[in-house]
Amino acid sequence: EAGVTQFPSHSVIEKGQTVTLRCDPISGHDNLYWYRRVMGKEIKFLLHFVKESKQDESGMPNNRFLAERTGGTYSTLKVQPAELEDSGVYFCASSPSGTGELFFGEGSRLTVL
Amino acid sequence: AQSVTQPDIHITVSEGASLELRCNYSYGATPYLFWYVQSPGQGLQLLLKYFSGDTLVQGIKGFEAEFKRSQSSFNLRKPSVHWSDAAEYFCAVDDYSSASKIIFGSGTRLSIRP
């Protein structure tokens, strides 16, 4: 069974540019989460999808961040325009409904210059 | 607000020595508790979890953790570490009051001395 996959593994962009991160969850997992880790600090929750609906987006930093999950399968996280403080590792995770156990991808490292 | 504290940023132990990584949480009720590990170049992997019942839980790779309600702690232990245990370890709590949102500590990096 394939795990959670994320693309790209590393992206280097300049301030003001746009980046789109993609996450493919484990097949059949209704719950999809985005997390971010900045500069070795704690891993912070960004948002949670249940199927295609946003269940909780309380962790999204600001309106420069847009997450979508069309059709309830893969998800994208777009940052537009990117700022220096957006640099970090963006993790995606998925889980079957109600278990509370998350399966993580390897993360997408974003560097904004 | 709920929080998770891992007071040790970096720990170095000798191969074969015992290990204990500390974790304290702040939460009104008994939360769901987790330990995850991130090895270099890999994603986070669940080591073990506590939902209810026996306060000593066994996980993968020979790890165990003990939930102590009186101390609000969930420390991770291993009797004898291996070089392959070098990784970063994250304690986490499930804030199930708001649609199952897991909150992570800042992590403890474990180095193994040959």
Short mmCIF file of N, CA and C in Angstrom, two decimals, chain B:
data_model
loop_
_atom_site.label_atom_id
_atom_site.label_comp_id
_atom_site.label_asym_id
_atom_site.label_seq_id
_atom_site.Cartn_x
_atom_site.Cartn_y
_atom_site.Cartn_z
N ALA B 1 -4.95 27.17 26.59
CA ALA B 1 -4.79 26.39 25.37
C ALA B 1 -3.95 25.15 25.64
N GLN B 2 -4.27 24.11 24.90
CA GLN B 2 -3.51 22.87 25.06
C GLN B 2 -2.10 23.06 24.55
N SER B 3 -1.13 22.39 25.22
CA SER B 3 0.25 22.50 24.77
C SER B 3 1.01 21.23 25.14
N VAL B 4 2.10 21.04 24.46
CA VAL B 4 2.99 19.90 24.71
C VAL B 4 4.40 20.45 24.87
N THR B 5 5.08 20.03 25.93
CA THR B 5 6.43 20.50 26.20
C THR B 5 7.42 19.34 26.19
N GLN B 6 8.44 19.50 25.38
CA GLN B 6 9.56 18.56 25.39
C GLN B 6 10.77 19.37 25.85
N PRO B 7 11.19 19.23 27.09
CA PRO B 7 12.20 20.13 27.63
C PRO B 7 13.61 19.91 27.09
N ASP B 8 13.87 18.75 26.54
CA ASP B 8 15.21 18.44 26.03
C ASP B 8 15.25 18.63 24.52
N ILE B 9 16.07 19.57 24.06
CA ILE B 9 16.19 19.83 22.63
C ILE B 9 17.04 18.76 21.97
N HIS B 10 18.15 18.38 22.66
CA HIS B 10 19.09 17.44 22.08
C HIS B 10 19.64 16.55 23.19
N ILE B 11 19.63 15.26 22.95
CA ILE B 11 20.17 14.29 23.90
C ILE B 11 21.13 13.36 23.17
N THR B 12 22.26 13.07 23.82
CA THR B 12 23.22 12.10 23.27
C THR B 12 23.39 10.97 24.28
N VAL B 13 23.20 9.75 23.80
CA VAL B 13 23.42 8.59 24.66
C VAL B 13 24.32 7.60 23.94
N SER B 14 24.96 6.75 24.71
CA SER B 14 25.82 5.74 24.13
C SER B 14 25.00 4.56 23.64
N GLU B 15 25.46 3.94 22.57
CA GLU B 15 24.77 2.76 22.06
C GLU B 15 24.72 1.70 23.16
N GLY B 16 23.54 1.13 23.34
CA GLY B 16 23.37 0.13 24.37
C GLY B 16 22.87 0.69 25.69
N ALA B 17 22.94 1.99 25.85
CA ALA B 17 22.47 2.63 27.08
C ALA B 17 20.95 2.78 27.03
N SER B 18 20.39 3.04 28.22
CA SER B 18 18.94 3.26 28.27
C SER B 18 18.61 4.70 27.90
N LEU B 19 17.36 4.90 27.55
CA LEU B 19 16.92 6.21 27.06
C LEU B 19 15.59 6.58 27.71
N GLU B 20 15.47 7.85 28.07
CA GLU B 20 14.17 8.38 28.47
C GLU B 20 14.03 9.79 27.90
N LEU B 21 13.01 10.00 27.12
CA LEU B 21 12.70 11.32 26.56
C LEU B 21 11.46 11.85 27.26
N ARG B 22 11.56 13.09 27.71
CA ARG B 22 10.50 13.66 28.53
C ARG B 22 9.45 14.38 27.70
N CYS B 23 8.21 14.30 28.18
CA CYS B 23 7.10 14.98 27.54
C CYS B 23 6.07 15.34 28.61
N ASN B 24 5.69 16.60 28.64
CA ASN B 24 4.61 17.05 29.52
C ASN B 24 3.55 17.74 28.68
N TYR B 25 2.31 17.57 29.08
CA TYR B 25 1.23 18.17 28.32
C TYR B 25 0.37 19.02 29.25
N SER B 26 -0.31 19.93 28.65
CA SER B 26 -1.25 20.77 29.37
C SER B 26 -2.60 20.59 28.71
N TYR B 27 -3.53 19.96 29.45
CA TYR B 27 -4.83 19.68 28.85
C TYR B 27 -5.82 19.42 29.96
N GLY B 28 -7.04 19.86 29.80
CA GLY B 28 -8.03 19.77 30.86
C GLY B 28 -8.47 18.36 31.19
N ALA B 29 -8.58 17.53 30.18
CA ALA B 29 -9.03 16.16 30.39
C ALA B 29 -7.88 15.22 30.02
N THR B 30 -8.16 13.94 30.00
CA THR B 30 -7.15 12.98 29.56
C THR B 30 -7.13 12.96 28.04
N PRO B 31 -6.04 13.39 27.46
CA PRO B 31 -6.01 13.46 25.99
C PRO B 31 -5.57 12.13 25.40
N TYR B 32 -5.62 12.07 24.12
CA TYR B 32 -4.95 11.00 23.41
C TYR B 32 -3.49 11.45 23.24
N LEU B 33 -2.55 10.57 23.50
CA LEU B 33 -1.13 10.92 23.48
C LEU B 33 -0.38 10.05 22.49
N PHE B 34 0.61 10.65 21.86
CA PHE B 34 1.36 9.95 20.82
C PHE B 34 2.85 10.29 20.95
N TRP B 35 3.66 9.37 20.45
CA TRP B 35 5.06 9.66 20.15
C TRP B 35 5.29 9.30 18.68
N TYR B 36 5.88 10.27 17.97
CA TYR B 36 6.26 10.07 16.58
C TYR B 36 7.78 10.20 16.48
N VAL B 37 8.34 9.55 15.45
CA VAL B 37 9.77 9.66 15.20
C VAL B 37 9.98 10.07 13.75
N GLN B 38 10.96 10.94 13.55
CA GLN B 38 11.34 11.32 12.20
C GLN B 38 12.82 11.01 11.99
N SER B 39 13.08 10.02 11.20
CA SER B 39 14.46 9.69 10.84
C SER B 39 14.88 10.58 9.68
N PRO B 40 16.18 10.77 9.51
CA PRO B 40 16.66 11.66 8.44
C PRO B 40 16.10 11.29 7.08
N GLY B 41 15.53 12.27 6.39
CA GLY B 41 15.01 12.07 5.04
C GLY B 41 13.69 11.34 4.97
N GLN B 42 13.08 11.13 6.12
CA GLN B 42 11.81 10.40 6.11
C GLN B 42 10.71 11.22 6.77
N GLY B 43 9.48 10.76 6.59
CA GLY B 43 8.36 11.40 7.26
C GLY B 43 8.24 10.95 8.70
N LEU B 44 7.27 11.51 9.38
CA LEU B 44 7.04 11.12 10.77
C LEU B 44 6.36 9.76 10.82
N GLN B 45 6.83 8.93 11.73
CA GLN B 45 6.26 7.59 11.90
C GLN B 45 5.76 7.44 13.33
N LEU B 46 4.59 6.88 13.48
CA LEU B 46 4.03 6.68 14.79
C LEU B 46 4.77 5.57 15.53
N LEU B 47 5.27 5.88 16.73
CA LEU B 47 5.93 4.89 17.58
C LEU B 47 4.92 4.17 18.48
N LEU B 48 4.07 4.95 19.11
CA LEU B 48 3.08 4.40 20.01
C LEU B 48 2.03 5.44 20.33
N LYS B 49 0.94 4.98 20.95
CA LYS B 49 -0.16 5.89 21.27
C LYS B 49 -0.84 5.42 22.56
N TYR B 50 -1.42 6.36 23.27
CA TYR B 50 -2.21 6.08 24.46
C TYR B 50 -3.57 6.72 24.29
N PHE B 51 -4.61 5.88 24.38
CA PHE B 51 -5.97 6.40 24.33
C PHE B 51 -6.64 6.23 25.69
N SER B 52 -6.49 5.05 26.29
CA SER B 52 -7.10 4.77 27.59
C SER B 52 -6.55 3.43 28.07
N GLY B 53 -6.92 3.03 29.29
CA GLY B 53 -6.54 1.72 29.78
C GLY B 53 -5.18 1.70 30.42
N ASP B 54 -4.43 0.64 30.18
CA ASP B 54 -3.11 0.45 30.78
C ASP B 54 -2.24 1.66 30.50
N THR B 55 -1.67 2.22 31.56
CA THR B 55 -0.89 3.45 31.40
C THR B 55 0.50 3.22 30.83
N LEU B 56 0.94 1.99 30.74
CA LEU B 56 2.22 1.66 30.12
C LEU B 56 1.92 1.07 28.74
N VAL B 57 2.33 1.76 27.72
CA VAL B 57 2.03 1.32 26.36
C VAL B 57 3.31 0.91 25.64
N GLN B 58 3.17 -0.15 24.88
CA GLN B 58 4.30 -0.64 24.11
C GLN B 58 4.17 -0.16 22.67
N GLY B 59 5.30 0.13 22.07
CA GLY B 59 5.28 0.58 20.69
C GLY B 59 6.20 -0.24 19.82
N ILE B 60 6.48 0.30 18.66
CA ILE B 60 7.36 -0.39 17.73
C ILE B 60 8.81 -0.11 18.09
N LYS B 61 9.71 -0.90 17.54
CA LYS B 61 11.15 -0.71 17.70
C LYS B 61 11.61 -0.78 19.15
N GLY B 62 10.86 -1.45 20.00
CA GLY B 62 11.27 -1.65 21.39
C GLY B 62 11.00 -0.48 22.31
N PHE B 63 10.27 0.52 21.85
CA PHE B 63 9.95 1.68 22.68
C PHE B 63 8.71 1.44 23.53
N GLU B 64 8.66 2.12 24.67
CA GLU B 64 7.48 2.12 25.51
C GLU B 64 7.31 3.52 26.10
N ALA B 65 6.11 3.82 26.56
CA ALA B 65 5.86 5.11 27.20
C ALA B 65 4.86 4.90 28.33
N GLU B 66 4.99 5.72 29.34
CA GLU B 66 4.11 5.61 30.50
C GLU B 66 3.35 6.91 30.71
N PHE B 67 2.05 6.81 30.77
CA PHE B 67 1.17 7.94 31.04
C PHE B 67 1.03 8.09 32.55
N LYS B 68 1.40 9.28 33.04
CA LYS B 68 1.25 9.58 34.47
C LYS B 68 0.36 10.81 34.59
N ARG B 69 -0.88 10.56 34.97
CA ARG B 69 -1.86 11.64 35.05
C ARG B 69 -1.44 12.70 36.07
N SER B 70 -0.92 12.24 37.21
CA SER B 70 -0.58 13.16 38.30
C SER B 70 0.54 14.12 37.90
N GLN B 71 1.37 13.70 36.97
CA GLN B 71 2.49 14.53 36.52
C GLN B 71 2.26 15.12 35.14
N SER B 72 1.11 14.83 34.54
CA SER B 72 0.82 15.28 33.17
C SER B 72 1.98 14.96 32.25
N SER B 73 2.47 13.72 32.38
CA SER B 73 3.65 13.34 31.59
C SER B 73 3.37 12.10 30.76
N PHE B 74 4.15 11.96 29.73
CA PHE B 74 4.06 10.79 28.85
C PHE B 74 5.47 10.57 28.30
N ASN B 75 6.36 10.09 29.17
CA ASN B 75 7.77 9.94 28.80
C ASN B 75 8.00 8.67 27.98
N LEU B 76 8.89 8.79 27.04
CA LEU B 76 9.25 7.69 26.15
C LEU B 76 10.51 7.01 26.65
N ARG B 77 10.54 5.69 26.63
CA ARG B 77 11.70 4.95 27.14
C ARG B 77 12.09 3.82 26.20
N LYS B 78 13.38 3.50 26.30
CA LYS B 78 13.88 2.31 25.61
C LYS B 78 15.03 1.77 26.44
N PRO B 79 15.06 0.49 26.74
CA PRO B 79 16.08 -0.05 27.64
C PRO B 79 17.49 -0.02 27.07
N SER B 80 17.60 -0.17 25.74
CA SER B 80 18.92 -0.24 25.13
C SER B 80 18.83 0.33 23.71
N VAL B 81 19.47 1.46 23.49
CA VAL B 81 19.33 2.11 22.19
C VAL B 81 20.32 1.54 21.19
N HIS B 82 19.92 1.65 19.92
CA HIS B 82 20.73 1.19 18.79
C HIS B 82 21.09 2.40 17.96
N TRP B 83 22.17 2.30 17.20
CA TRP B 83 22.58 3.46 16.39
C TRP B 83 21.47 3.93 15.47
N SER B 84 20.61 2.98 15.05
CA SER B 84 19.53 3.34 14.12
C SER B 84 18.42 4.15 14.80
N ASP B 85 18.51 4.30 16.11
CA ASP B 85 17.50 5.10 16.81
C ASP B 85 17.78 6.59 16.72
N ALA B 86 18.92 6.96 16.18
CA ALA B 86 19.24 8.37 16.02
C ALA B 86 18.20 9.02 15.11
N ALA B 87 17.50 10.00 15.64
CA ALA B 87 16.37 10.60 14.92
C ALA B 87 15.84 11.75 15.77
N GLU B 88 14.76 12.34 15.30
CA GLU B 88 14.08 13.35 16.10
C GLU B 88 12.74 12.78 16.55
N TYR B 89 12.44 12.99 17.81
CA TYR B 89 11.26 12.39 18.42
C TYR B 89 10.28 13.49 18.85
N PHE B 90 9.03 13.27 18.51
CA PHE B 90 8.00 14.26 18.80
C PHE B 90 6.90 13.65 19.65
N CYS B 91 6.61 14.32 20.74
CA CYS B 91 5.45 13.98 21.55
C CYS B 91 4.26 14.78 21.02
N ALA B 92 3.07 14.19 21.08
CA ALA B 92 1.91 14.89 20.54
C ALA B 92 0.66 14.54 21.33
N VAL B 93 -0.28 15.48 21.33
CA VAL B 93 -1.55 15.27 22.01
C VAL B 93 -2.67 15.53 21.02
N ASP B 94 -3.70 14.74 21.09
CA ASP B 94 -4.84 14.89 20.19
C ASP B 94 -5.87 15.78 20.86
N ASP B 95 -6.05 16.95 20.30
CA ASP B 95 -7.03 17.91 20.80
C ASP B 95 -8.41 17.51 20.25
N TYR B 96 -8.91 16.38 20.72
CA TYR B 96 -10.12 15.84 20.12
C TYR B 96 -11.35 16.68 20.40
N SER B 97 -11.19 17.73 21.19
CA SER B 97 -12.31 18.62 21.40
C SER B 97 -12.60 19.45 20.16
N SER B 98 -11.66 19.52 19.25
CA SER B 98 -11.85 20.32 18.04
C SER B 98 -11.51 19.50 16.81
N ALA B 99 -12.29 18.45 16.60
CA ALA B 99 -12.19 17.66 15.37
C ALA B 99 -10.82 17.03 15.16
N SER B 100 -10.28 16.47 16.23
CA SER B 100 -9.09 15.63 16.10
C SER B 100 -7.92 16.38 15.47
N LYS B 101 -7.45 17.38 16.13
CA LYS B 101 -6.31 18.16 15.67
C LYS B 101 -5.14 17.85 16.59
N ILE B 102 -4.12 17.22 16.05
CA ILE B 102 -2.97 16.81 16.87
C ILE B 102 -2.02 17.99 17.05
N ILE B 103 -1.59 18.19 18.29
CA ILE B 103 -0.66 19.26 18.63
C ILE B 103 0.66 18.63 19.01
N PHE B 104 1.75 19.12 18.42
CA PHE B 104 3.06 18.53 18.60
C PHE B 104 3.93 19.36 19.54
N GLY B 105 4.84 18.67 20.21
CA GLY B 105 5.90 19.36 20.91
C GLY B 105 6.99 19.78 19.93
N SER B 106 8.00 20.44 20.45
CA SER B 106 9.05 20.99 19.59
C SER B 106 10.11 19.97 19.19
N GLY B 107 10.01 18.76 19.73
CA GLY B 107 10.91 17.70 19.32
C GLY B 107 12.16 17.59 20.16
N THR B 108 12.68 16.37 20.24
CA THR B 108 13.97 16.10 20.87
C THR B 108 14.82 15.33 19.88
N ARG B 109 15.99 15.89 19.60
CA ARG B 109 16.90 15.21 18.68
C ARG B 109 17.78 14.26 19.47
N LEU B 110 17.81 13.01 19.05
CA LEU B 110 18.59 11.98 19.72
C LEU B 110 19.80 11.62 18.88
N SER B 111 20.97 11.74 19.48
CA SER B 111 22.21 11.29 18.85
C SER B 111 22.72 10.09 19.62
N ILE B 112 23.35 9.17 18.90
CA ILE B 112 23.88 7.95 19.52
C ILE B 112 25.40 7.97 19.43
N ARG B 113 26.02 7.81 20.57
CA ARG B 113 27.48 7.77 20.65
C ARG B 113 27.93 6.33 20.47
N PRO B 114 28.86 6.07 19.53
CA PRO B 114 29.28 4.68 19.28
C PRO B 114 29.89 4.01 20.51
#
